[in-house]
Amino acid sequence: MKILTLVRQVPDAEARVKINAGSVDLEGTTLVIDGMDEYGVEEALRLREGGGGVEEIVALAVGPKRVEDALRTALAMGVDRAIHIETGELLDPIALSRIVAQVAQAEGAGLILVGGQEADWDSQALGAATAERLGWPQLTWTNELQLEGDRLTGRHDVDDGNESFRASLPAVVTTQQGLNEPRYPTLPNIMKAKRKELRKDDLATYGVQPTVRVVNAEIQTRARLNRMIDGKDPQAAAEQLLDLLRNEAKVLA
Amino acid sequence: MILIVAEYAGGKLAKSTLEMVTAARESGREGPVTVLVLGQGTAEIANAAAAVADQVLVADLPALATYNAELWAAAAAQIAQEGEAHTVIIGGSRSGREYAPRVAVKLDAPYLEDAIHLASTGTALQAQRYTYLARVTETVEAEGPVVVVSVKPGAFAPAAPLAAAGEQYDVELDLPAARVEVTGRSVEKTSRVALTEADVIVTGGRGVGNPENFSLYVEGLADRLGAGVGATRAVVDAGWRPYAEQVGQTGKTVQPKAYVALGVSGAVQHLSGMGKSRYIVAINKDAEAPIFKVADYGIVGDVNQIVPALIEAARK
Ligand SMILES: Cc1cc2nc3c(=O)[nH]c(=O)nc-3n(C[C@H](O)[C@H](O)[C@H](O)COP(=O)(O)OP(=O)(O)OC[C@H]3O[C@@H](n4cnc5c(N)ncnc54)[C@H](O)[C@@H]3O)c2cc1C
């Protein structure tokens, strides 16, 4: 069985996001492999190490040239090879799922792992849209996963708690915190990763157009009052805070 | 028509459904606002929906007794097709955002996810949404014979009842078999207000010290204020509190009138879940804690001293 793991490259959480002429400008921003996707890469490796009958793990990324770095990270963590569909085009998750489904089919993948919510477009749609295109079931927000033959079992979060599940491959699993602790690539593995296959693929062969246009982007920080209350006298501070919440902000009865 | 898929919990129509009705009416899209109720034994929910909608479609079926992404997607897509909906609105809950993309793919429609504002411009539907860990507000647009939208909880005002209740109709569905088998469920029940519905939220971070203090201070204050209880990931990872209470990038997104953060540092991943709250209150012993940058009211002090005083003062 082959696992396809999807990788996005996003700004480091602590990095400043800049806007230029109505769109997000990542020039000069520190970019990393999305933490949510990293859980997916790690889980693929663990499923193989756990004897789940995993023949090959392939990482896929769609994006500009720089996205190679995220794929190299995945290769250094231990995936076998990578596919990079190089494009500067902004593809929304519904459009992107069309590419992922085609790659999954061409590769004969039985399991797709992808982050539950990407930190660039704050979207949870890619896993589900891909599953629908392939006609596969999906397990989202997974925080525990086992694979035996083509049987998947595990646990995932739902609206009001969590569920244990059972499903058969092929399937799409979206990953999140708690699933595992991603490993750091070691120096020898980083060196080895340089020799692993990183295939370039042409967007044109997939016949995909964006379905959503970005019209504008802005950083809207709400002006905060930043009013500090002296905490030296806890009683007085408590009374003053309640008074402000009741009579100034009017958010408490 | 505009098709809204109802969200409900505990046998009651969720506030998010009323918010979706407002989103539909504010979107500038034409046609009757239709609510689809999927489930079993949903009469009460359908009645509540009828109070705010032009019409209600009810699929009361044993197969829909529990939520399932593939079934919900199939049902919503079928009804959207039969009813020639040009807009399908789904809740931005975890489950809503799980099956909405499937509906979009089934309908070959674009998908505007987690919208906080909707407007029509010419032939396009425009949505505002947050991106980059909620640090950016993006305006996106899409067009097509049908557009699928999910709506962020708390972003729209709940719709008020109409003068006359909408008509209710039963609908037939051709559903696939469920392929994901649920073998166990653990519902994280709380006697308190649900986080996404709460007007006030009291959240505890690692600075609260330990699980006992969390009960004493965070739950204690929440009870005084009739508030929901939230937690940071640090607290959830430490096993003090259930994941259901986690606020942030990988937890819930909340937008209450007042958010009270006790012993919370204010990491970006946490801010992305609560940064849009109307008023933010922070109590932290470190004057340099990043949470103070986003706070409206801040107290530099020890939660062990300030919070008991607050609970005491709130009693009056
Ligand atoms: C991919 C990813 C996703 C994440 N998702 C989330 C998420 O969804 N939600 C989330 O919350 N975090 C998330 N995080 C983690 C986040 O980065 C922070 O680690 C976390 O929010 C810190 O929690 P905290 O503020 O409770 O703890 P700490 O950072 O340990 O801060 C504790 C604070 O309490 C103060 N304090 C200590 N003692 C006292 C006292 N006696 N009185 C008053 N104040 C005191 C300290 O000054 C400090 O500011 C995520 C991280 C990653 C990498």
Coordinates of C-alpha atoms and ligand atoms in Angstrom, one line a residue:
Chain A
M1 CA 0.0 0.0 0.0
K2 CA 1.2 3.5 -0.9
I3 CA 0.6 6.6 1.2
L4 CA 0.4 10.0 -0.2
T5 CA 1.1 12.8 2.2
L6 CA 0.3 16.4 1.4
V7 CA 2.6 19.2 2.3
R8 CA 2.0 22.9 2.4
Q9 CA 4.5 25.6 3.1
V10 CA 3.3 28.3 5.4
P11 CA 4.7 31.3 7.4
D12 CA 6.3 30.3 10.7
A13 CA 3.7 31.0 13.4
E14 CA 5.8 33.8 14.9
A15 CA 6.6 35.4 11.6
R16 CA 5.0 38.7 10.7
V17 CA 2.5 38.6 7.8
K18 CA 2.7 41.5 5.4
I19 CA 0.2 42.8 3.0
N20 CA 1.2 44.4 -0.3
A21 CA -1.3 45.9 -2.7
G22 CA -4.2 44.0 -1.3
S23 CA -2.6 40.6 -1.1
V24 CA -0.4 38.7 1.3
D25 CA 3.3 39.1 0.6
L26 CA 5.5 36.3 1.8
E27 CA 8.8 37.8 0.5
G28 CA 11.3 37.7 3.3
T29 CA 9.0 35.7 5.6
T30 CA 10.3 32.6 7.3
L31 CA 8.4 29.7 5.8
V32 CA 8.1 26.2 7.2
I33 CA 6.3 23.0 6.5
D34 CA 2.8 23.4 7.9
G35 CA 2.7 21.8 11.4
M36 CA -0.6 20.1 10.7
D37 CA 0.9 18.4 7.6
E38 CA 4.0 17.5 9.5
Y39 CA 1.8 15.3 11.8
G40 CA 0.6 13.6 8.6
V41 CA 4.2 12.9 7.4
E42 CA 5.1 11.6 10.8
E43 CA 2.1 9.4 10.9
A44 CA 2.9 7.9 7.5
L45 CA 6.4 7.0 8.8
R46 CA 5.0 5.5 12.0
L47 CA 2.4 3.4 10.1
R48 CA 5.3 1.9 8.1
E49 CA 7.5 1.4 11.2
G50 CA 4.6 -0.2 12.9
G51 CA 4.5 -2.9 10.2
G52 CA 1.3 -1.7 8.5
G53 CA 2.4 -3.0 5.1
V54 CA 3.3 0.4 3.8
E55 CA 5.3 0.0 0.6
E56 CA 6.0 3.6 -0.2
I57 CA 5.4 7.1 1.1
V58 CA 5.2 9.9 -1.4
A59 CA 5.0 13.6 -0.4
L60 CA 3.1 16.0 -2.7
A61 CA 3.2 19.8 -2.8
V62 CA 1.8 22.3 -5.2
G63 CA 3.2 25.8 -5.2
P64 CA 6.1 28.0 -6.2
K65 CA 9.8 27.0 -6.4
R66 CA 10.4 27.6 -2.7
V67 CA 8.0 24.9 -1.7
E68 CA 10.8 22.5 -2.5
D69 CA 12.2 23.3 1.0
A70 CA 9.1 21.8 2.6
L71 CA 9.3 18.7 0.5
R72 CA 13.0 18.4 1.4
T73 CA 12.0 18.5 5.0
A74 CA 9.5 15.7 4.4
L75 CA 12.2 13.7 2.6
A76 CA 14.6 14.3 5.4
M77 CA 12.0 13.0 7.9
G78 CA 11.9 9.8 5.9
V79 CA 9.4 9.8 3.0
D80 CA 10.7 8.0 0.0
R81 CA 10.2 10.5 -2.8
A82 CA 8.4 13.7 -3.5
I83 CA 6.4 15.3 -6.3
H84 CA 6.4 19.0 -6.8
I85 CA 3.8 20.7 -9.1
E86 CA 5.4 24.0 -9.5
T87 CA 3.1 27.0 -10.0
G88 CA 2.7 30.5 -8.8
E89 CA -1.1 30.2 -9.4
L90 CA -3.2 30.5 -6.2
L91 CA -5.4 27.4 -6.2
D92 CA -8.2 27.1 -3.7
P93 CA -8.7 23.8 -1.9
I94 CA -11.6 22.7 -4.2
A95 CA -9.4 23.3 -7.3
L96 CA -6.3 21.7 -5.5
S97 CA -8.3 18.6 -4.6
R98 CA -8.6 17.9 -8.3
I99 CA -4.8 17.7 -8.6
V100 CA -4.4 15.6 -5.5
A101 CA -7.0 13.1 -6.6
Q102 CA -5.3 12.7 -10.0
V103 CA -1.9 12.2 -8.4
A104 CA -3.4 9.7 -5.9
Q105 CA -4.9 7.7 -8.8
A106 CA -1.8 7.8 -10.9
E107 CA 0.2 6.7 -8.0
G108 CA -2.3 4.1 -6.8
A109 CA -2.3 5.5 -3.3
G110 CA -4.4 3.8 -0.7
L111 CA -4.2 6.4 2.0
I112 CA -3.9 10.1 1.9
L113 CA -2.7 12.1 4.9
V114 CA -3.2 15.8 5.1
G115 CA -3.3 18.4 7.9
G116 CA -6.7 19.1 9.4
Q117 CA -6.4 22.9 8.9
E118 CA -3.7 24.7 7.0
A119 CA -2.1 27.7 8.6
D120 CA -2.1 29.8 5.4
W121 CA -5.6 29.7 4.1
D122 CA -7.1 28.6 7.5
S123 CA -9.1 26.0 5.5
Q124 CA -10.2 22.5 6.5
A125 CA -11.5 21.7 3.0
L126 CA -8.7 19.9 1.2
G127 CA -9.0 16.5 2.8
A128 CA -12.7 16.3 2.4
A129 CA -12.8 17.6 -1.1
T130 CA -10.1 15.1 -2.2
A131 CA -12.0 12.3 -0.6
E132 CA -15.2 13.2 -2.4
R133 CA -13.4 13.4 -5.8
L134 CA -12.0 9.9 -5.2
G135 CA -15.2 8.6 -3.8
W136 CA -13.4 7.7 -0.6
P137 CA -14.5 8.1 3.0
Q138 CA -12.6 10.5 5.2
L139 CA -11.7 10.8 8.8
T140 CA -11.0 14.3 9.9
W141 CA -9.3 15.7 13.0
T142 CA -7.7 12.3 13.8
N143 CA -5.6 12.0 16.9
E144 CA -5.1 8.3 17.0
L145 CA -4.6 5.9 14.1
Q146 CA -3.9 2.2 13.6
L147 CA -3.6 0.3 10.3
E148 CA -3.9 -3.5 10.0
G149 CA -4.2 -4.8 6.5
D150 CA -6.7 -2.4 4.9
R151 CA -8.5 -1.8 8.2
L152 CA -8.1 1.6 9.8
T153 CA -9.1 2.2 13.4
G154 CA -8.6 5.2 15.5
R155 CA -10.1 8.2 17.2
H156 CA -11.0 11.6 16.0
D157 CA -12.6 14.8 17.3
V158 CA -16.2 15.7 16.5
D159 CA -18.4 18.6 17.4
D160 CA -19.1 17.6 20.9
G161 CA -16.3 15.3 21.9
N162 CA -14.6 12.4 20.1
E163 CA -15.4 9.2 18.4
S164 CA -13.6 5.9 17.9
F165 CA -13.9 4.7 14.3
R166 CA -13.4 1.8 12.0
A167 CA -13.1 2.2 8.2
S168 CA -11.4 0.4 5.3
L169 CA -8.8 1.7 2.8
P170 CA -8.7 3.6 0.6
A171 CA -9.4 6.6 2.7
V172 CA -8.4 10.2 3.5
V173 CA -7.2 11.0 7.0
T174 CA -6.7 14.6 8.2
T175 CA -4.2 15.0 11.0
Q176 CA -3.8 17.3 14.0
Q177 CA -2.1 17.8 17.4
G178 CA -2.0 14.8 19.7
L179 CA -1.6 12.3 16.9
N180 CA 2.1 12.1 17.3
E181 CA 5.3 14.1 18.0
P182 CA 6.9 14.8 14.6
R183 CA 10.6 13.8 14.5
Y184 CA 13.4 16.2 13.7
P185 CA 15.3 15.3 10.6
T186 CA 18.9 14.2 11.6
L187 CA 21.9 15.5 9.7
P188 CA 22.6 12.2 8.0
N189 CA 19.0 12.0 6.9
I190 CA 19.1 15.6 5.6
M191 CA 22.1 14.6 3.5
K192 CA 20.4 11.5 2.3
A193 CA 17.3 13.5 1.4
K194 CA 19.3 15.4 -1.1
R195 CA 19.7 12.3 -3.2
K196 CA 16.0 11.3 -3.0
E197 CA 13.8 11.8 -6.0
L198 CA 12.0 15.1 -6.2
R199 CA 10.0 15.0 -9.4
K200 CA 8.8 18.2 -11.0
D201 CA 5.4 18.1 -12.6
D202 CA 3.6 20.5 -14.8
L203 CA 0.4 22.1 -13.6
A204 CA -0.9 22.2 -17.2
T205 CA -1.3 18.4 -17.4
Y206 CA -3.9 18.5 -14.6
G207 CA -6.3 20.9 -16.3
V208 CA -7.1 22.8 -13.2
Q209 CA -8.5 26.4 -12.8
P210 CA -9.0 28.2 -9.5
T211 CA -12.6 28.3 -8.5
V212 CA -12.3 31.2 -6.0
R213 CA -10.6 34.6 -6.6
V214 CA -8.9 36.6 -3.8
V215 CA -10.2 40.1 -4.2
N216 CA -8.4 41.7 -1.3
A217 CA -6.5 41.0 1.9
E218 CA -5.9 43.2 4.8
I219 CA -4.6 43.1 8.3
Q220 CA -7.4 44.3 10.5
T221 CA -6.3 44.6 14.0
R222 CA -9.0 45.7 16.3
A223 CA -8.0 48.7 18.3
R224 CA -7.8 47.5 21.9
L225 CA -8.2 49.7 24.9
N226 CA -5.1 48.4 26.6
R227 CA -6.3 49.8 29.9
M228 CA -4.2 48.5 32.8
I229 CA -5.6 48.1 36.3
D230 CA -3.2 48.2 39.2
G231 CA -3.1 44.7 40.7
K232 CA -1.4 45.6 44.0
D233 CA -4.6 45.7 45.9
P234 CA -6.5 42.6 44.6
Q235 CA -9.9 43.7 46.1
A236 CA -9.8 47.1 44.5
A237 CA -8.5 45.7 41.2
A238 CA -11.4 43.1 41.2
E239 CA -14.0 45.8 41.9
Q240 CA -12.6 48.2 39.3
L241 CA -12.5 45.4 36.6
L242 CA -16.1 44.4 37.3
D243 CA -17.2 48.0 37.2
L244 CA -15.6 48.6 33.8
L245 CA -17.1 45.4 32.4
R246 CA -20.5 46.3 33.7
N247 CA -20.7 50.0 33.1
E248 CA -18.1 50.9 30.4
A249 CA -18.0 47.8 28.2
K250 CA -21.5 46.8 29.2
V251 CA -20.7 43.1 28.7
L252 CA -21.8 41.9 32.1
A253 CA -25.2 42.3 33.7
Chain B
M1 CA -33.5 29.3 -3.6
I2 CA -31.0 29.6 -0.8
L3 CA -30.6 26.2 1.0
I4 CA -29.4 26.2 4.6
V5 CA -28.6 22.9 6.3
A6 CA -29.8 23.2 9.9
E7 CA -27.4 22.6 12.8
Y8 CA -28.8 21.4 16.1
A9 CA -27.6 19.9 19.3
G10 CA -29.3 18.1 22.2
G11 CA -32.7 18.2 20.3
K12 CA -32.6 22.0 19.9
L13 CA -32.0 24.2 16.9
A14 CA -28.5 25.7 17.3
K15 CA -28.0 29.4 17.4
S16 CA -25.7 28.9 14.3
T17 CA -28.8 28.0 12.2
L18 CA -30.4 31.4 13.1
E19 CA -27.1 33.0 12.2
M20 CA -27.1 31.2 8.8
V21 CA -30.6 32.6 8.1
T22 CA -29.2 36.1 8.7
A23 CA -26.3 35.3 6.4
A24 CA -28.7 34.2 3.7
R25 CA -30.8 37.4 4.0
E26 CA -27.7 39.6 4.1
S27 CA -26.0 37.9 1.1
G28 CA -28.0 39.8 -1.5
R29 CA -28.9 36.4 -3.1
E30 CA -32.5 36.1 -4.1
G31 CA -35.2 33.5 -3.5
P32 CA -36.8 31.9 -0.6
V33 CA -34.7 31.0 2.4
T34 CA -35.1 27.3 2.8
V35 CA -33.9 25.3 5.8
L36 CA -33.1 21.6 5.4
V37 CA -33.4 19.5 8.6
L38 CA -31.5 16.2 8.4
G39 CA -31.9 13.7 11.2
Q40 CA -34.4 11.5 13.0
G41 CA -37.1 12.7 15.4
T42 CA -36.6 16.3 14.3
A43 CA -40.1 17.7 14.6
E44 CA -39.2 20.2 17.3
I45 CA -36.1 21.3 15.3
A46 CA -38.1 21.8 12.2
N47 CA -40.7 23.8 14.0
A48 CA -38.1 26.1 15.4
A49 CA -36.5 26.5 11.9
A50 CA -39.9 27.3 10.4
A51 CA -40.2 30.3 12.7
V52 CA -37.3 32.0 10.9
A53 CA -37.4 30.6 7.4
D54 CA -39.6 30.9 4.3
Q55 CA -39.8 27.1 4.1
V56 CA -38.4 24.0 5.8
L57 CA -37.6 20.7 4.2
V58 CA -37.5 17.8 6.5
A59 CA -35.7 14.5 6.0
D60 CA -36.6 12.5 9.1
L61 CA -34.9 9.2 8.5
P62 CA -33.4 6.4 10.6
A63 CA -30.3 6.5 8.4
L64 CA -29.7 10.1 9.4
A65 CA -30.1 9.4 13.2
T66 CA -26.5 10.3 13.7
Y67 CA -24.3 12.7 11.7
N68 CA -22.2 11.2 9.0
A69 CA -20.2 13.3 6.5
E70 CA -20.9 11.3 3.4
L71 CA -24.6 11.0 4.1
W72 CA -25.0 14.6 5.0
A73 CA -23.1 15.6 1.9
A74 CA -25.2 13.4 -0.3
A75 CA -28.5 14.7 1.2
A76 CA -27.6 18.3 0.9
A77 CA -26.3 17.9 -2.6
Q78 CA -29.5 16.0 -3.7
I79 CA -31.8 18.6 -2.3
A80 CA -29.8 21.5 -3.7
Q81 CA -30.0 19.9 -7.1
E82 CA -33.7 19.1 -7.0
G83 CA -34.6 22.5 -5.5
E84 CA -32.3 24.3 -8.0
A85 CA -30.6 26.1 -5.1
H86 CA -28.1 28.7 -6.2
T87 CA -26.6 29.1 -2.8
V88 CA -26.0 26.4 -0.2
I89 CA -25.2 27.5 3.3
I90 CA -23.7 25.1 5.9
G91 CA -22.6 25.8 9.4
G92 CA -18.9 26.4 10.2
S93 CA -18.8 23.8 12.9
R94 CA -16.3 21.0 12.8
S95 CA -18.8 18.7 11.1
G96 CA -20.1 21.5 8.8
R97 CA -16.6 22.2 7.5
E98 CA -16.1 18.5 7.2
Y99 CA -19.0 17.8 4.7
A100 CA -19.4 21.2 3.0
P101 CA -16.4 20.5 0.7
R102 CA -18.0 17.2 -0.4
V103 CA -21.2 19.1 -1.2
A104 CA -19.2 21.6 -3.3
V105 CA -17.4 18.8 -5.2
K106 CA -20.7 16.9 -5.8
L107 CA -22.3 20.1 -7.2
D108 CA -19.2 21.1 -9.1
A109 CA -19.5 24.4 -7.2
P110 CA -17.0 26.8 -5.7
Y111 CA -16.7 26.8 -1.9
L112 CA -16.4 29.9 0.3
E113 CA -15.3 28.6 3.6
D114 CA -15.9 30.0 7.1
A115 CA -17.4 33.3 5.9
I116 CA -17.8 36.2 8.3
H117 CA -19.6 38.5 5.8
L118 CA -21.4 37.9 2.5
A119 CA -22.3 40.3 -0.3
S120 CA -23.4 39.9 -3.9
T121 CA -21.5 41.8 -6.6
G122 CA -22.9 41.3 -10.1
T123 CA -22.8 37.6 -10.7
A124 CA -20.4 36.8 -7.9
L125 CA -20.9 36.0 -4.3
Q126 CA -18.3 37.7 -2.1
A127 CA -17.2 36.5 1.3
Q128 CA -14.9 37.8 3.9
R129 CA -12.9 35.2 5.9
Y130 CA -9.9 35.1 8.1
T131 CA -6.6 33.5 6.9
Y132 CA -3.0 33.1 8.2
L133 CA -4.1 32.1 11.7
A134 CA -6.8 34.8 11.7
R135 CA -4.1 37.5 11.3
V136 CA -5.4 38.5 7.8
T137 CA -9.0 39.2 6.7
E138 CA -9.4 38.2 3.1
T139 CA -12.2 39.0 0.7
V140 CA -12.8 36.2 -1.8
E141 CA -15.4 35.7 -4.5
A142 CA -16.8 33.0 -6.6
E143 CA -19.5 32.5 -9.2
G144 CA -21.4 29.7 -10.7
P145 CA -24.9 28.4 -11.0
V146 CA -24.4 27.3 -7.4
V147 CA -22.0 28.4 -4.7
V148 CA -21.5 26.5 -1.4
V149 CA -20.7 28.6 1.7
S150 CA -19.9 27.7 5.2
V151 CA -20.5 30.4 7.9
K152 CA -18.4 31.0 10.9
P153 CA -20.3 30.6 14.1
G154 CA -20.9 33.9 15.9
A155 CA -20.2 36.1 12.9
F156 CA -23.8 36.9 12.1
A157 CA -26.6 38.0 14.4
P158 CA -29.2 35.3 15.0
A159 CA -32.4 35.9 12.9
A160 CA -35.6 36.9 14.7
P161 CA -38.8 35.0 14.1
L162 CA -40.9 35.9 11.1
A163 CA -44.5 37.0 11.4
A164 CA -45.7 33.8 9.9
A165 CA -44.0 30.4 10.2
G166 CA -42.7 28.9 6.9
E167 CA -44.3 25.8 5.4
Q168 CA -42.8 22.4 6.1
Y169 CA -42.4 19.7 3.5
D170 CA -41.1 16.1 3.9
V171 CA -38.4 15.2 1.4
E172 CA -37.3 11.8 0.0
L173 CA -33.6 11.0 -0.3
D174 CA -31.5 8.4 -2.0
L175 CA -28.6 7.9 0.5
P176 CA -25.4 5.9 0.2
A177 CA -24.4 3.4 2.8
A178 CA -22.3 4.8 5.7
R179 CA -18.7 3.6 5.3
V180 CA -17.2 4.9 8.5
E181 CA -18.3 2.9 11.5
V182 CA -18.4 4.6 14.8
T183 CA -17.4 2.2 17.5
G184 CA -17.4 4.5 20.5
R185 CA -18.3 8.0 21.4
S186 CA -17.2 10.2 24.2
V187 CA -19.2 13.3 24.6
E188 CA -17.5 15.9 26.6
K189 CA -20.5 17.2 28.5
T190 CA -20.4 20.3 30.4
S191 CA -23.2 21.8 32.4
R192 CA -22.0 25.2 31.2
V193 CA -22.8 27.2 28.2
A194 CA -21.2 25.9 25.0
L195 CA -18.1 27.8 24.1
T196 CA -19.3 28.8 20.6
E197 CA -22.6 30.1 22.1
A198 CA -21.3 31.8 25.2
D199 CA -21.4 35.6 25.7
V200 CA -18.7 35.4 28.3
I201 CA -15.8 32.9 28.4
V202 CA -13.3 32.4 31.2
T203 CA -10.2 30.7 30.0
G204 CA -7.4 29.3 32.1
G205 CA -3.8 28.8 31.0
R206 CA -0.8 27.1 32.5
G207 CA -0.3 30.1 34.8
V208 CA -3.4 28.9 36.8
G209 CA -1.0 26.3 38.3
N210 CA -2.8 23.0 38.5
P211 CA -6.1 21.2 37.9
E212 CA -7.4 22.0 41.4
N213 CA -6.8 25.7 40.9
F214 CA -8.4 25.5 37.5
S215 CA -11.6 24.3 39.1
L216 CA -11.4 26.8 41.9
Y217 CA -10.5 29.9 39.8
V218 CA -11.5 29.3 36.2
E219 CA -14.7 27.3 36.8
G220 CA -15.4 29.3 40.0
L221 CA -15.3 32.6 38.1
A222 CA -17.2 31.2 35.1
D223 CA -20.0 30.0 37.4
R224 CA -20.2 33.5 39.0
L225 CA -20.4 35.1 35.6
G226 CA -22.6 32.5 33.8
A227 CA -19.7 32.0 31.4
G228 CA -18.3 29.1 29.4
V229 CA -14.9 27.6 30.3
G230 CA -12.0 27.6 27.9
A231 CA -8.4 26.3 28.1
T232 CA -5.1 26.7 26.4
R233 CA -3.4 23.9 24.6
A234 CA -0.8 23.8 27.3
V235 CA -3.5 23.0 29.8
V236 CA -5.1 20.4 27.6
D237 CA -1.8 18.7 26.8
A238 CA -1.0 18.5 30.5
G239 CA -4.3 16.6 30.9
W240 CA -5.9 19.2 33.2
R241 CA -8.9 19.8 30.9
P242 CA -10.6 18.0 28.0
Y243 CA -9.8 19.0 24.5
A244 CA -13.3 20.2 23.9
E245 CA -12.4 23.3 26.0
Q246 CA -9.4 24.2 23.9
V247 CA -9.5 27.5 22.3
G248 CA -7.1 28.3 19.4
Q249 CA -5.9 27.2 16.0
T250 CA -6.3 23.6 16.8
G251 CA -9.2 24.1 19.2
K252 CA -12.3 26.1 19.0
T253 CA -12.7 29.6 17.5
V254 CA -14.8 31.8 19.8
Q255 CA -16.0 35.4 19.6
P256 CA -17.8 36.2 22.8
K257 CA -18.6 39.6 24.1
A258 CA -16.0 39.2 26.9
Y259 CA -13.1 36.8 27.0
V260 CA -11.3 36.6 30.3
A261 CA -7.8 35.0 30.1
L262 CA -6.3 33.8 33.4
G263 CA -2.6 32.9 33.4
V264 CA -2.6 32.7 29.6
S265 CA 0.6 33.9 27.7
G266 CA -1.2 34.8 24.5
A267 CA 0.7 32.7 21.9
V268 CA -0.4 33.4 18.3
Q269 CA -2.0 29.9 18.0
H270 CA -4.2 30.8 21.0
L271 CA -4.9 34.3 19.7
S272 CA -6.1 32.9 16.4
G273 CA -9.0 31.3 18.3
M274 CA -10.1 34.2 20.5
G275 CA -8.5 37.4 19.0
K276 CA -11.8 38.6 17.6
S277 CA -13.6 38.7 21.0
R278 CA -15.3 42.0 21.6
Y279 CA -13.5 42.7 24.9
I280 CA -10.5 40.8 26.1
V281 CA -9.5 40.8 29.8
A282 CA -6.1 39.4 30.8
I283 CA -4.8 38.6 34.2
N284 CA -1.1 37.6 34.2
K285 CA 1.7 38.1 36.6
D286 CA 4.1 38.9 33.8
A287 CA 3.6 42.5 32.5
E288 CA 5.5 41.6 29.3
A289 CA 3.1 38.7 28.4
P290 CA 1.9 39.1 24.8
I291 CA -1.7 38.7 25.9
F292 CA -1.6 42.3 27.2
K293 CA -1.0 43.6 23.7
V294 CA -4.5 42.4 22.7
A295 CA -6.2 43.1 26.0
D296 CA -8.8 45.8 26.6
Y297 CA -8.5 45.4 30.4
G298 CA -5.4 44.0 32.0
I299 CA -4.3 43.3 35.5
V300 CA -0.7 42.5 36.2
G301 CA -1.0 40.2 39.2
D302 CA -1.1 36.7 40.6
V303 CA -4.2 34.7 39.7
N304 CA -4.1 33.2 43.2
Q305 CA -4.9 36.6 44.6
I306 CA -6.8 38.4 41.9
V307 CA -9.3 35.7 41.0
P308 CA -10.6 34.9 44.5
A309 CA -11.1 38.7 44.9
L310 CA -13.0 38.7 41.6
I311 CA -15.2 35.8 42.6
E312 CA -15.9 37.5 45.8
A313 CA -16.7 40.9 44.2
A314 CA -18.9 39.2 41.5
R315 CA -21.0 37.8 44.4
K316 CA -22.2 41.3 45.3
Ligands
LIG1 C1 0.6 23.7 15.5 C2 0.3 24.3 16.8 C3 -1.0 24.5 17.2 C4 -1.3 25.1 18.4 N1 -2.7 25.2 18.7 C5 -3.0 25.8 19.9 C6 -4.3 26.1 20.3 O1 -5.3 25.7 19.6 N2 -4.6 26.7 21.4 C7 -3.6 27.1 22.3 O2 -3.9 27.7 23.3 N3 -2.3 26.9 22.0 C8 -2.0 26.3 20.8 N4 -0.7 26.0 20.5 C9 0.4 26.2 21.6 C10 0.8 27.7 21.8 O3 1.9 27.9 21.0 C11 1.2 27.9 23.3 O4 2.2 27.0 23.6 C12 0.1 27.8 24.3 O5 -1.0 28.6 23.9 C13 0.6 28.3 25.7 O6 -0.4 28.1 26.7 P1 -0.4 28.9 28.1 O7 -0.5 30.4 27.7 O8 -1.4 28.3 28.9 O9 1.0 28.5 28.7 P2 2.3 29.3 28.9 O10 2.9 29.8 27.6 O11 3.1 28.5 29.8 O12 1.9 30.6 29.7 C14 1.5 30.7 31.0 C15 1.3 32.2 31.4 O13 0.8 32.2 32.7 C16 1.5 33.3 33.4 N5 1.5 32.9 34.9 C17 2.2 32.0 35.5 N6 1.9 31.9 36.8 C18 1.0 32.9 37.0 C19 0.2 33.3 38.1 N7 0.4 32.7 39.3 N8 -0.7 34.3 38.0 C20 -0.9 34.9 36.8 N9 -0.2 34.5 35.7 C21 0.7 33.5 35.8 C22 2.9 33.4 32.8 O14 3.4 34.7 33.0 C23 2.6 33.0 31.3 O15 2.3 34.2 30.6 C24 -0.3 25.4 19.3 C25 1.0 25.2 18.9 C26 1.3 24.7 17.7 C27 2.8 24.5 17.4

